[in-house]
Each structure stands twice: as structure tokens, then as C-alpha cells.
């Protein structure tokens, strides 16, 4: 971290947006947030992942006198953030334990000399008395507290250090503060405002909709085949994240994908820090890497071009699901969130919720969150509307970009089948799990059936017309809708609830989803970005190859050079000179200087030969 840009003269936010970041317009609340901070006010910003939070503090830090201090929980990611800023010509640096003493001293000197525009710090570093003294001697333009939901003791990202950040207000009363998070729920919002002393701050709550993400939730029906079909038909060569619940499953899935020829890497807390850092690095720097991970992976990873997030196990709550899927498509280009789930997930998570540590109240809340998640899986109406409603946001119309909008699910009258299943549960004494109950229904010949003499029951064999898979789908939906429950304290036995009575008496009719034969694969998309045509493919490949070699030469991830969206715009606009290049979104003065000539040269090589004058 040696070279530093000279401090720039005061510039307006619009000028910085265009010349430093290469964008033409502010998005959503960005301008209002920036104006608040530039004029010295505090702000609390809730914006979905990919909404554009970074510019909300980067631009005011550049527009105001002094250095902006960004507090971010993940040391591993600071370097990437700083590199991206440097590529845009910003004098940015970070201070953390990975730096040698001499390097740290140099950055401190730059800070005191007014040569830095942005400084990234982890909270534990900031709170050291030495650092606070240093900051008091420097000229600070603002404090930005990123991932502010880390103050929430309820959330899964809680950090004790974050609680002490309220001291900033006391020690630096004149310096504006902004706290930012992508966590949407009301309780976390109140907690952030309370704990960080931001009750007086202006609150900016954006829409949490991510229209470019296509949400799809499918019942498990040979999940490996479903995943393979998804990857080969829709996401060949794309970067993505696949979430699994257990370390074992992460390992086996990654190994299996490698055998299938994918560039897949495992990531979970059981791997050494070194392996994890290496896999994360390859995910960020190489094109088209798939990370198979437990939820330990993802927070703060700013990779903009993650094209899909797939869940092979059910997330524990809608909050977790939304946060994890939100890591797809931060660049605004089309992306897919695919969730595969089945009866075994419902059973496993019910069990986890029941046996987890904590008070009864805590368990009840976990159970409620799980029920809401299951409800989302089973609805037959627009997924996005249901998701946003969960975060108290109402969409005016169905979204047209989720599986239920694209392929409205077929339902069937399952009343008779449900009665058979309920009777079979009842006759076997409500003591057995789904597998055995279904064996009885289908007239199986198993050890257990013989042991308990269940071939004598009146329900034995009455369900042979449906496959075991179909019965599992029925059981799953009945559990989710509250007709059956899974008793985690008694070997996950299926049991009837009060709600069954009207169905058993024939007073209630039950419509259930039919089991799809294969996973839906919906390619019709809306949202930003057009697909590259076959004709443009060679240019597209060449642009990506050039980006990769420039990225390697500069030691940065490819997206720090240019985002996919910027390359795509080059393909359609075919800029021929610097002026036209600057008009492309994502290209500012500094990037034009660094990379412009190389890309213009390449575009010239691909330019159509000038049309020959008509020979007449
Ligand atoms: P967040 O931190 O909210 O997840 P980022 O700050 O990483 O989002 O921004 C997401 C993407 O949107 C980035 O690629 C960023 O460069 C881009 N972006 C942000 N603001 C704008 C804007 N006004 N115009 C165009 N692109 C923008
Ligand atoms: Zn929809």
C-alpha cells in the first residue's frame, strides 16, 4: 500500500459518481443519503444486498474534507474493497493485523498528512485506545459502520465488538455517522438504532425487492439430477454458491461436482483457515468457480457476478434464505435462486428446533420461523410477493419472475389420499416415521411390518397406486399445512393434529401440489441485460479473456477491472474512442486511463470492416 493519490479538490457528489465510478445516475435513496452525510447528518441505511450501499459512504467521504473511516467486520475482504477503490483512482487503505508494522506506520502517517480518502478498519482495531487516539489527531470526514446488523444479539452474525461502537458518537460528536445493513426485519432495525445511538439519525429503508433474481423452489426428486440439469442447462461456466446443511454433504457434493467436470470447491468451518482463505480467493478471482458451502460462507463477499445460489437443504428461516439468495446478482444482471427441499428437511429441521439449546420461548420462535419458511415453499402464489410481505413490503402485482408465476403449479384433489395417510398413521399408533407409514400404505414387505404385524391393518396396501415419492410429497405438505406434526421427541413419528378431523370426516377438501416429474427450468426472464447472441460470442469471449489477463497483471479480481454488465454494454455499444468509452456504465476516468486503450484496441480488431462504397 504505497502509492497514494494526491488529495483532490472538493467535488460534487454528481461529479464523483460520474468521473470516479463511471455511473450516470444515483440509484434509489443514494442521493438523499449522500446529501444527508455531506451536510453533516447521521443516517441509518437499510438496502438489500446489491442495492448500492458502498457508494452511500464512499461518495460523501470523497466529497467532504478528511478521510472516511469504514468499519467492516471481515478483514479478509478489506483488501478486495481497497483494491477496487484504488482501481477507480481513490486513495484508499486498510489497517489490520495482516499488515507489517512498517506498512501500518506508513498508512498512519498518510492519514495524519491528509493523504487518505478512505480507511477500512475492523471494529477490534478501531476500539484499541491507540487507534482512537490516532483518529482524534486526524481529519475524519465520516464513520461508516458496515454490516451494522452485527450489533444484533438475535442475529447469527453477532459481534461483541460492535456493541462498543456507540463510543464513536461520544468521542467524535462532530463527525457524521452512517450505519448500513441488508437485514430487513423490524426488530434488528430497532436494535441497530438503539445500540449505535442512531435514533436521531435519518432512516432510509429501501425496497427489498431484487427483481433480477428469479426465485425457484422445487420439491426434491433426485436432487443430484436436478442440480446437474440446472447447472448444465442454465449456468454452465457461471460462478455460484451451493448451500448445504452439513460439512459432510458439502464435501461430498463438491467432490461429486468435480467429477462432473465443474470447478467446485468446498467451504465450511471444519476446513483450515488457510484452505478456506484459498477457496474464497479462487472464488473471487477465477471465473466460473462454484463454492459448495455451509452458511459459514458469504457474509460480506462483494462478488457482483454470482449468477446463482442453490440450496440443497432447507434454510432455517426466511431471513436466512433471503440473505443467502441475496448474494446472487449484485450487479443487477439476471440470476437464479434455486431451493430444493423435501420431507427429510422438514423432519431434520423440526428436530433441530426441538432439541436446540435455549429457552422454550427461543424454541417457539425458531419453530415459527421454520413454519414461515415451509409456508413459502408450499404456496401456490407468487413467491416474491410472499417474501416481501414477510418483510412488511407489499408488491402491487405478481412478479412474473418466480417459478409459481412462470409455471403456475398444478394442484389435485388429494382429500382421499390424505385420509388414507392419516388413517395409516392412526392405525399404526402415531409412533412411526414417514418411511414405515408409507411402507404400510404401499403394502410393503419389510422386517418392521412383520415385526409389528402391520400387514393385518385395514390400511395395509390401500395406497399402492401412488409411489413412495408421491406419498412423501403428500406427507410433507400435510406437515407444512399443520395437519400432521413430526414428534422430534419420539423418533420423528408422524402424528395427527386437531386440524385432521374435518378432513377425516369428509367435510374438508384438500388441494395439494402435484409432484412435478422434473424440476421446472424456466428460462424466460425479465430484468436487466440481454443474452449474448451467438454472433457476438467471439467478441464476448475475447473481452473476458482480456479482462482476465489485465486482472492477473494488476493482481486484482476480474470484476475489479470491469463488471460483466460493463463488458456487455461494450458488446452492444461498440465504443470506438475514449469519449464513447466513457459513456459506458462502470467506466470512470481512472479505469479509462488504466484499461481503456487495451479494450479499444480489442474492439477495433472486432469492428466490422467499413462498408465498401457502392461500385456503380
Ligand atoms: P451492496 O453493498 O448494497 O450489496 P454494492 O455497493 O456492492 O451493493 O453495489 C452493488 C453493485 O451496484 C456494484 O457493482 C456497484 O458498482 C453497482 N452500483 C451501485 N450504485 C450504482 C449506480 N448509481 N449506478 C450503477 N451501478 C451502481
Ligand atoms: Zn412471482
XYZ file of C-alpha atoms and ligand atoms in Angstrom:
644
model
C 0.000 0.000 0.000
C 2.480 2.610 -1.044
C 1.275 4.715 -3.956
C -1.299 7.250 -2.958
C -3.351 9.643 -4.976
C -2.985 13.326 -4.172
C -5.847 14.752 -2.159
C -8.387 16.040 -4.637
C -10.141 19.385 -4.647
C -13.688 19.391 -3.333
C -16.032 17.852 -5.872
C -19.780 17.459 -6.026
C -21.362 14.024 -5.481
C -22.600 14.007 -9.096
C -19.125 14.695 -10.394
C -17.645 11.892 -8.287
C -20.380 9.476 -9.354
C -19.597 10.117 -12.999
C -15.868 10.591 -13.042
C -14.681 8.264 -10.304
C -17.255 5.489 -10.513
C -18.368 5.898 -14.115
C -22.109 5.834 -13.417
C -24.618 8.297 -14.780
C -27.364 8.264 -12.167
C -27.873 7.638 -8.481
C -29.980 4.666 -7.566
C -32.900 4.706 -5.176
C -32.098 6.578 -1.975
C -28.394 7.019 -2.727
C -28.593 10.738 -3.443
C -30.653 11.551 -0.359
C -28.339 9.509 1.847
C -25.252 11.133 0.373
C -26.738 14.616 0.794
C -27.546 13.865 4.433
C -23.978 12.845 5.172
C -22.340 15.573 3.118
C -24.269 18.153 5.103
C -23.133 16.569 8.370
C -26.165 14.459 9.360
C -26.278 10.830 10.526
C -28.044 8.062 8.624
C -29.252 4.506 9.085
C -29.423 2.729 5.738
C -31.318 -0.487 5.016
C -30.817 -1.650 1.493
C -30.882 -5.129 0.047
C -27.648 -6.757 -0.992
C -26.668 -5.339 -4.351
C -28.632 -2.164 -3.705
C -25.527 0.011 -3.809
C -24.678 0.690 -0.179
C -20.970 1.294 -0.728
C -21.410 4.478 -2.755
C -23.570 5.873 0.054
C -20.479 6.372 2.197
C -17.720 6.369 -0.403
C -19.033 9.418 -2.246
C -19.585 11.588 0.858
C -16.159 10.564 2.099
C -14.699 11.911 -1.146
C -16.898 14.973 -1.215
C -16.127 16.015 2.371
C -12.833 17.163 3.768
C -10.797 14.488 5.540
C -10.696 10.727 5.479
C -13.743 8.451 5.691
C -13.376 5.600 8.186
C -15.185 2.394 7.238
C -15.753 -0.223 9.919
C -16.174 -3.643 8.420
C -16.149 -6.998 10.227
C -14.240 -9.069 7.729
C -10.521 -8.496 7.479
C -10.231 -10.974 4.620
C -12.368 -8.790 2.392
C -10.852 -5.399 3.099
C -8.093 -5.914 0.636
C -10.522 -6.516 -2.211
C -12.571 -3.469 -1.333
C -9.491 -1.297 -1.181
C -8.183 -2.672 -4.474
C -11.457 -1.899 -6.200
C -11.308 1.682 -4.926
C -7.702 2.092 -5.987
C -8.585 0.896 -9.476
C -11.078 3.767 -9.543
C -8.331 6.179 -8.506
C -9.320 6.618 -4.858
C -6.650 6.950 -2.150
C -7.862 4.055 -0.027
C -6.124 1.822 2.517
C -6.857 -0.603 5.309
C -5.325 -1.163 8.715
C -5.458 -4.662 10.105
C -3.361 -7.389 11.626
C -2.262 -8.696 8.217
C -0.023 -5.643 7.682
C 3.623 -5.440 8.698
C 4.394 -2.802 11.314
C 6.200 -0.583 8.809
C 3.252 -0.698 6.390
C 0.817 0.177 9.152
C 3.004 3.090 10.232
C 3.112 4.403 6.718
C -0.669 4.343 6.440
C -0.990 6.096 9.786
C 1.371 8.780 8.538
C -0.662 9.201 5.361
C -3.799 9.545 7.435
C -2.271 12.260 9.591
C -0.952 14.047 6.486
C -4.401 14.181 4.968
C -3.400 11.939 2.076
C -6.066 9.270 2.554
C -9.658 9.437 1.396
C -10.935 6.141 2.789
C -9.598 3.917 5.555
C -11.007 0.465 6.338
C -10.775 -0.900 9.877
C -12.084 -3.925 11.744
C -14.025 -2.986 14.899
C -11.486 -4.563 17.249
C -8.750 -2.449 15.692
C -10.770 0.729 15.829
C -11.557 0.258 19.514
C -7.938 -0.011 20.561
C -7.073 3.145 22.525
C -4.118 3.673 20.230
C -6.290 3.766 17.132
C -8.868 6.049 18.712
C -6.071 8.466 19.643
C -4.759 8.325 16.113
C -8.191 9.126 14.697
C -8.553 12.034 17.089
C -5.433 13.580 15.672
C -6.581 13.069 12.073
C -9.184 14.842 9.995
C -12.153 12.433 9.731
C -14.907 13.059 7.198
C -17.336 10.347 8.385
C -17.706 6.964 10.050
C -19.422 4.209 8.085
C -20.465 1.128 10.054
C -20.943 -1.635 7.524
C -22.858 -4.869 8.259
C -24.453 -2.994 11.136
C -26.718 -5.953 11.985
C -23.649 -7.436 13.720
C -24.788 -5.483 16.807
C -27.896 -7.623 16.988
C -27.695 -10.331 19.584
C -30.530 -12.151 17.863
C -28.871 -12.399 14.509
C -26.398 -15.097 13.565
C -23.636 -12.580 12.826
C -23.431 -11.076 16.306
C -20.095 -9.425 17.194
C -19.482 -8.215 20.710
C -17.086 -5.531 19.400
C -19.906 -3.884 17.530
C -21.683 -3.041 20.765
C -18.894 -0.675 21.736
C -19.156 1.347 18.550
C -21.585 3.664 20.270
C -18.470 5.291 21.722
C -17.887 6.957 18.346
C -20.765 9.269 18.995
C -19.304 10.413 22.300
C -15.728 10.768 21.131
C -16.415 12.285 17.731
C -19.666 14.209 18.149
C -18.995 16.378 15.078
C -18.323 13.535 12.654
C -21.337 12.202 10.730
C -22.047 8.504 11.073
C -23.817 6.098 8.771
C -24.751 2.511 9.648
C -25.632 0.146 6.822
C -27.174 -3.315 6.631
C -29.053 -5.617 4.303
C -31.023 -7.186 7.134
C -34.612 -6.194 6.773
C -36.588 -7.177 9.798
C -38.016 -4.574 12.130
C -36.502 -5.873 15.314
C -32.948 -5.784 14.007
C -33.543 -2.282 12.689
C -34.650 -1.049 16.103
C -31.741 -2.791 17.754
C -29.226 -1.123 15.449
C -30.687 2.326 16.018
C -30.714 1.785 19.784
C -27.290 0.269 20.229
C -25.443 2.578 17.875
C -27.064 5.723 19.150
C -28.761 6.414 15.843
C -32.296 7.153 16.981
C -31.885 10.734 15.833
C -30.410 9.720 12.502
C -32.435 9.796 9.318
C -33.585 6.301 8.448
C -33.551 5.202 4.825
C -35.419 1.974 4.198
C -35.295 0.839 0.585
C -37.450 -1.672 -1.142
C -36.042 -5.101 -0.512
C -37.098 -6.412 -3.859
C -34.358 -7.897 -6.033
C -36.163 -8.075 -9.361
C -33.247 -9.612 -11.242
C -33.225 -12.711 -9.028
C -35.524 -15.480 -10.194
C -36.788 -17.399 -7.164
C -37.484 -21.091 -7.673
C -38.391 -23.663 -5.074
C -38.812 -27.267 -6.125
C -39.561 -30.493 -4.333
C -36.607 -32.856 -4.149
C -36.942 -35.584 -6.700
C -33.466 -36.948 -7.260
C -31.672 -33.770 -6.178
C -28.355 -34.617 -7.817
C -30.010 -34.962 -11.172
C -31.988 -31.775 -10.561
C -28.831 -29.879 -9.689
C -26.926 -31.229 -12.659
C -29.711 -30.303 -15.022
C -29.883 -26.834 -13.532
C -26.144 -26.272 -13.879
C -25.725 -27.679 -17.371
C -28.822 -26.179 -18.923
C -28.724 -22.780 -17.278
C -25.464 -21.988 -15.568
C -22.631 -23.546 -17.478
C -19.409 -21.686 -16.682
C -21.079 -19.379 -14.154
C -19.956 -18.541 -10.642
C -22.352 -19.686 -7.953
C -22.816 -20.796 -4.371
C -24.438 -24.059 -3.298
C -25.520 -24.248 0.333
C -25.821 -27.488 2.297
C -26.578 -28.012 5.962
C -23.725 -30.336 6.954
C -19.998 -30.415 6.382
C -20.205 -33.965 5.071
C -22.712 -33.038 2.472
C -20.608 -30.033 1.459
C -17.605 -32.289 0.925
C -19.449 -34.998 -0.960
C -21.336 -32.536 -3.163
C -18.165 -30.644 -4.077
C -16.336 -33.880 -4.888
C -19.237 -35.098 -6.993
C -19.413 -31.822 -8.928
C -15.690 -32.015 -9.602
C -16.194 -35.482 -11.080
C -18.872 -33.985 -13.295
C -16.309 -31.512 -14.596
C -17.275 -28.425 -12.585
C -14.796 -26.123 -10.914
C -16.294 -26.699 -7.463
C -14.670 -26.034 -4.076
C -15.851 -26.913 -0.567
C -16.089 -24.315 2.220
C -17.031 -24.974 5.848
C -15.828 -24.251 9.357
C -14.093 -27.635 9.605
C -11.507 -26.714 6.969
C -8.310 -24.991 7.998
C -8.269 -21.205 7.813
C -5.709 -21.483 5.055
C -7.827 -23.746 2.844
C -10.859 -21.573 3.414
C -8.989 -18.403 2.515
C -7.630 -20.078 -0.589
C -11.037 -21.261 -1.754
C -12.591 -17.894 -1.110
C -9.805 -16.257 -3.043
C -10.258 -18.557 -6.016
C -13.983 -17.882 -5.958
C -13.307 -14.151 -6.134
C -10.500 -14.218 -8.649
C -11.189 -17.033 -11.075
C -14.077 -17.072 -13.488
C -16.872 -19.574 -13.023
C -15.986 -21.130 -9.658
C -18.748 -22.863 -7.697
C -18.389 -22.852 -3.917
C -20.260 -25.556 -2.035
C -20.648 -24.257 1.490
C -22.367 -24.292 4.816
C -23.797 -20.944 5.840
C -20.338 -20.027 7.127
C -19.657 -18.718 3.646
C -20.852 -15.497 2.189
C -21.227 -12.595 4.574
C -19.637 -9.510 3.137
C -18.483 -11.209 -0.024
C -18.897 -8.470 -2.554
C -18.529 -10.560 -5.684
C -21.005 -8.904 -8.019
C -21.313 -11.611 -10.675
C -22.563 -14.611 -8.677
C -25.107 -15.963 -11.153
C -26.855 -18.486 -8.940
C -27.372 -19.533 -5.345
C -28.705 -23.045 -4.841
C -29.908 -24.520 -1.564
C -29.789 -28.301 -1.322
C -31.210 -28.157 2.190
C -33.931 -26.030 3.619
C -32.753 -22.780 5.262
C -33.873 -22.284 8.853
C -35.799 -19.097 8.261
C -36.940 -16.719 5.569
C -34.418 -14.159 6.857
C -31.576 -16.604 6.292
C -32.951 -17.655 2.910
C -33.287 -14.069 1.756
C -29.835 -13.097 2.917
C -28.221 -16.129 1.301
C -30.063 -15.842 -2.005
C -29.296 -12.115 -1.978
C -25.677 -12.922 -2.718
C -26.692 -13.698 -6.292
C -26.779 -11.000 -8.952
C -25.488 -7.981 -7.072
C -24.586 -6.494 -10.436
C -28.267 -6.344 -11.362
C -27.920 -8.901 -14.148
C -30.284 -11.916 -14.225
C -29.530 -14.526 -11.557
C -31.278 -17.582 -10.147
C -32.038 -18.715 -6.616
C -32.937 -22.396 -6.591
C -34.087 -24.240 -3.469
C -34.675 -27.988 -3.414
C -36.439 -29.365 -0.393
C -38.160 -32.496 0.754
C -39.807 -34.260 3.638
C -36.456 -35.177 5.201
C -35.641 -31.441 5.524
C -38.871 -30.792 7.329
C -38.125 -33.646 9.717
C -34.494 -32.694 10.273
C -35.190 -29.047 10.979
C -38.156 -29.792 13.246
C -35.833 -31.989 15.202
C -33.147 -29.319 15.375
C -35.617 -26.698 16.516
C -36.971 -29.013 19.216
C -33.633 -30.108 20.588
C -31.729 -26.818 20.254
C -30.426 -25.189 23.375
C -32.196 -22.205 24.785
C -35.427 -21.289 26.447
C -38.872 -22.518 25.484
C -39.536 -19.058 24.099
C -36.468 -19.306 21.892
C -37.561 -22.718 20.602
C -41.025 -21.429 19.898
C -39.590 -18.592 17.838
C -37.351 -20.955 15.931
C -40.333 -23.139 15.217
C -42.293 -20.128 13.952
C -39.507 -19.078 11.647
C -39.257 -22.584 10.268
C -43.011 -22.702 9.702
C -42.874 -19.448 7.782
C -40.079 -20.861 5.628
C -42.062 -24.021 4.960
C -45.097 -21.945 4.130
C -43.088 -20.134 1.480
C -42.089 -23.459 -0.050
C -45.643 -24.689 -0.356
C -47.518 -21.613 -1.532
C -49.008 -21.755 -4.986
C -48.992 -17.966 -5.485
C -46.161 -15.536 -6.333
C -43.056 -16.273 -4.226
C -41.717 -12.738 -4.383
C -44.929 -11.240 -3.080
C -44.875 -13.660 -0.159
C -41.205 -12.987 0.537
C -41.602 -9.226 0.536
C -44.781 -9.415 2.572
C -42.755 -11.204 5.193
C -40.610 -8.062 5.364
C -43.718 -5.844 5.502
C -43.486 -4.771 1.910
C -46.429 -5.077 -0.457
C -45.868 -5.645 -4.192
C -48.538 -4.156 -6.431
C -48.686 -7.176 -8.718
C -47.345 -10.684 -9.162
C -43.716 -10.560 -10.164
C -43.625 -12.673 -13.303
C -40.123 -13.845 -12.404
C -40.573 -16.672 -9.922
C -41.443 -20.301 -10.522
C -45.063 -20.015 -9.489
C -45.570 -17.003 -11.778
C -43.757 -18.619 -14.697
C -45.317 -22.062 -14.340
C -48.366 -21.925 -12.099
C -48.280 -25.146 -10.097
C -50.839 -27.801 -10.843
C -52.910 -28.983 -7.893
C -55.073 -32.033 -7.405
C -57.815 -33.129 -5.051
C -55.804 -35.069 -2.505
C -58.573 -35.467 0.071
C -58.880 -39.192 -0.412
C -55.113 -39.801 -0.356
C -54.757 -37.589 2.713
C -57.404 -39.617 4.518
C -55.592 -42.837 3.694
C -52.341 -41.434 5.049
C -53.988 -40.094 8.183
C -55.711 -43.420 8.831
C -52.484 -45.294 8.355
C -50.753 -43.029 10.865
C -53.610 -43.518 13.286
C -53.768 -47.294 12.915
C -50.033 -47.709 13.451
C -50.406 -45.847 16.734
C -48.811 -42.481 15.740
C -45.475 -43.981 16.698
C -43.701 -44.319 13.352
C -41.844 -42.096 10.948
C -42.957 -41.439 7.397
C -40.958 -44.277 5.850
C -42.775 -47.001 7.750
C -46.211 -45.451 7.434
C -45.702 -45.264 3.676
C -44.453 -48.868 3.550
C -47.680 -49.932 5.215
C -49.782 -47.914 2.778
C -47.989 -49.351 -0.210
C -48.224 -52.920 1.087
C -44.506 -53.365 1.586
C -42.843 -56.463 2.961
C -40.306 -55.233 5.494
C -38.879 -56.543 8.714
C -40.699 -53.832 10.647
C -44.055 -54.629 9.076
C -43.680 -58.262 10.030
C -42.399 -57.412 13.486
C -45.441 -55.295 14.306
C -47.853 -57.415 12.307
C -48.856 -54.363 10.302
C -49.905 -56.409 7.289
C -53.045 -57.107 9.334
C -54.104 -53.455 9.398
C -57.055 -52.268 7.345
C -54.825 -49.631 5.765
C -52.193 -52.119 4.621
C -51.723 -51.829 0.853
C -54.526 -49.308 0.264
C -52.054 -46.802 -1.201
C -50.238 -48.970 -3.712
C -51.450 -46.738 -6.536
C -49.016 -43.955 -5.569
C -45.222 -44.116 -5.464
C -43.302 -43.702 -2.228
C -42.121 -40.349 -3.545
C -45.676 -39.173 -4.108
C -46.629 -40.231 -0.599
C -43.687 -38.344 0.805
C -44.799 -35.221 -1.056
C -48.274 -35.582 0.436
C -46.894 -36.108 3.943
C -44.594 -33.087 3.552
C -47.434 -30.824 2.519
C -49.660 -32.061 5.314
C -46.933 -31.344 7.856
C -46.324 -27.891 6.448
C -50.014 -27.085 6.471
C -50.380 -28.204 10.052
C -52.465 -31.383 9.569
C -49.627 -33.586 10.742
C -46.748 -32.981 13.056
C -43.370 -34.593 13.419
C -42.657 -35.607 17.001
C -38.950 -34.982 17.410
C -39.004 -36.485 20.892
C -40.342 -39.814 19.616
C -38.235 -40.937 16.669
C -39.781 -38.329 14.376
C -43.101 -40.113 14.490
C -45.840 -38.615 12.351
C -48.868 -37.636 14.406
C -52.296 -36.212 13.685
C -53.354 -32.765 14.829
C -56.831 -31.424 15.573
C -56.889 -29.996 12.087
C -57.312 -33.508 10.633
C -60.833 -34.015 11.898
C -62.802 -32.266 9.155
C -60.689 -34.000 6.509
C -61.223 -37.410 8.085
C -64.943 -36.748 8.356
C -65.049 -35.809 4.695
C -66.044 -32.220 5.479
C -62.952 -30.589 4.081
C -61.494 -30.952 0.656
C -57.716 -30.740 0.240
C -55.966 -29.346 -2.810
C -52.268 -30.243 -2.920
C -49.470 -29.582 -5.363
C -48.828 -32.335 -7.849
C -45.324 -33.690 -7.794
C -43.553 -32.386 -10.875
C -41.874 -35.043 -12.968
C -38.709 -32.950 -13.260
C -37.502 -29.720 -11.771
C -39.001 -26.728 -13.519
C -36.460 -24.994 -15.654
C -37.720 -21.601 -16.512
C -35.565 -19.669 -18.823
C -37.936 -16.896 -19.680
C -36.535 -13.987 -17.809
C -37.144 -10.394 -17.243
C -34.795 -7.850 -15.830
C -31.678 -6.125 -16.922
C -29.287 -7.368 -19.520
C -29.759 -9.215 -22.731
C -28.138 -12.511 -23.532
C -25.079 -12.534 -25.741
C -26.003 -13.730 -29.230
C -24.045 -16.454 -30.997
C -22.717 -13.825 -33.371
C -21.296 -11.744 -30.521
C -19.879 -14.701 -28.649
C -16.312 -14.419 -30.026
C -16.092 -10.749 -29.010
C -17.596 -11.517 -25.615
C -15.060 -14.289 -25.028
C -12.221 -12.027 -26.149
C -13.340 -9.221 -23.831
C -13.474 -11.627 -20.920
C -10.063 -13.031 -21.759
C -8.588 -9.526 -21.909
C -10.211 -8.661 -18.596
C -8.729 -11.798 -17.066
C -5.208 -11.061 -18.254
C -5.395 -7.428 -17.104
C -6.738 -8.581 -13.749
C -3.863 -11.004 -13.361
C -1.347 -8.366 -14.352
C -2.744 -5.986 -11.709
C -3.275 -8.723 -9.109
C -6.994 -7.998 -8.702
C -10.196 -9.998 -9.296
C -11.612 -9.687 -12.848
C -14.639 -7.686 -11.678
C -12.372 -5.008 -10.279
C -11.305 -4.330 -13.869
C -14.859 -4.258 -15.247
C -18.153 -5.886 -14.321
C -19.954 -8.240 -16.691
C -22.565 -5.551 -17.251
C -19.866 -3.160 -18.462
C -18.469 -5.740 -20.895
C -21.967 -6.495 -22.101
C -22.543 -2.840 -22.800
C -19.290 -2.743 -24.762
C -20.592 -5.561 -26.929
C -23.777 -3.701 -27.745
C -22.425 -0.146 -27.945
C -19.059 -0.952 -29.605
C -17.313 2.236 -28.451
C -14.667 3.437 -30.910
C -12.904 6.137 -28.913
C -12.273 7.368 -25.392
C -15.325 9.582 -25.409
C -17.655 6.740 -26.312
C -15.890 4.504 -23.827
C -16.606 6.967 -21.006
C -20.301 6.827 -21.819
C -20.363 3.158 -20.797
C -21.671 2.443 -17.319
C -18.900 1.440 -14.919
C -16.082 3.310 -16.695
C -14.775 6.390 -14.936
C -11.676 8.493 -15.519
C -9.258 6.207 -13.731
C -10.426 2.981 -15.349
C -10.411 4.642 -18.747
C -6.816 5.639 -18.124
C -5.778 2.172 -16.977
C -7.714 -0.163 -19.202
C -9.323 1.965 -21.913
C -6.672 1.631 -24.612
C -6.462 -2.154 -24.342
C -10.204 -2.554 -24.693
C -10.472 -0.010 -27.520
C -7.759 -1.878 -29.393
C -9.584 -5.159 -28.993
C -12.902 -3.642 -30.053
C -11.209 -2.183 -33.125
C -9.941 -5.640 -34.050
C -13.503 -6.889 -33.962
C -15.005 -3.883 -35.725
C -16.894 -4.535 -38.899
C -14.844 -3.573 -41.910
C -16.106 -0.282 -43.260
C -18.800 -0.920 -45.804
C -17.240 -0.709 -49.254
C -18.573 2.171 -51.276
C -21.135 1.009 -53.700
C -19.466 0.419 -57.032
C -21.675 1.787 -59.678
P -24.321 -3.569 -1.560
O -23.118 -3.246 -0.729
O -25.530 -2.793 -1.194
O -24.589 -5.035 -1.660
P -22.721 -2.548 -3.658
O -22.375 -1.261 -3.056
O -21.696 -3.621 -3.706
O -24.042 -3.120 -3.032
O -23.273 -2.259 -5.119
C -23.785 -3.291 -5.917
C -23.425 -3.048 -7.358
O -24.146 -1.947 -7.908
C -21.959 -2.708 -7.515
O -21.492 -3.417 -8.621
C -21.960 -1.206 -7.766
O -20.851 -0.814 -8.521
C -23.279 -1.009 -8.519
N -23.840 0.339 -8.327
C -24.018 0.982 -7.167
N -24.569 2.194 -7.354
C -24.749 2.336 -8.691
C -25.289 3.371 -9.530
N -25.748 4.513 -9.032
N -25.307 3.154 -10.868
C -24.846 1.988 -11.375
N -24.331 0.980 -10.647
C -24.279 1.137 -9.316
Zn -43.811 -14.188 -8.825
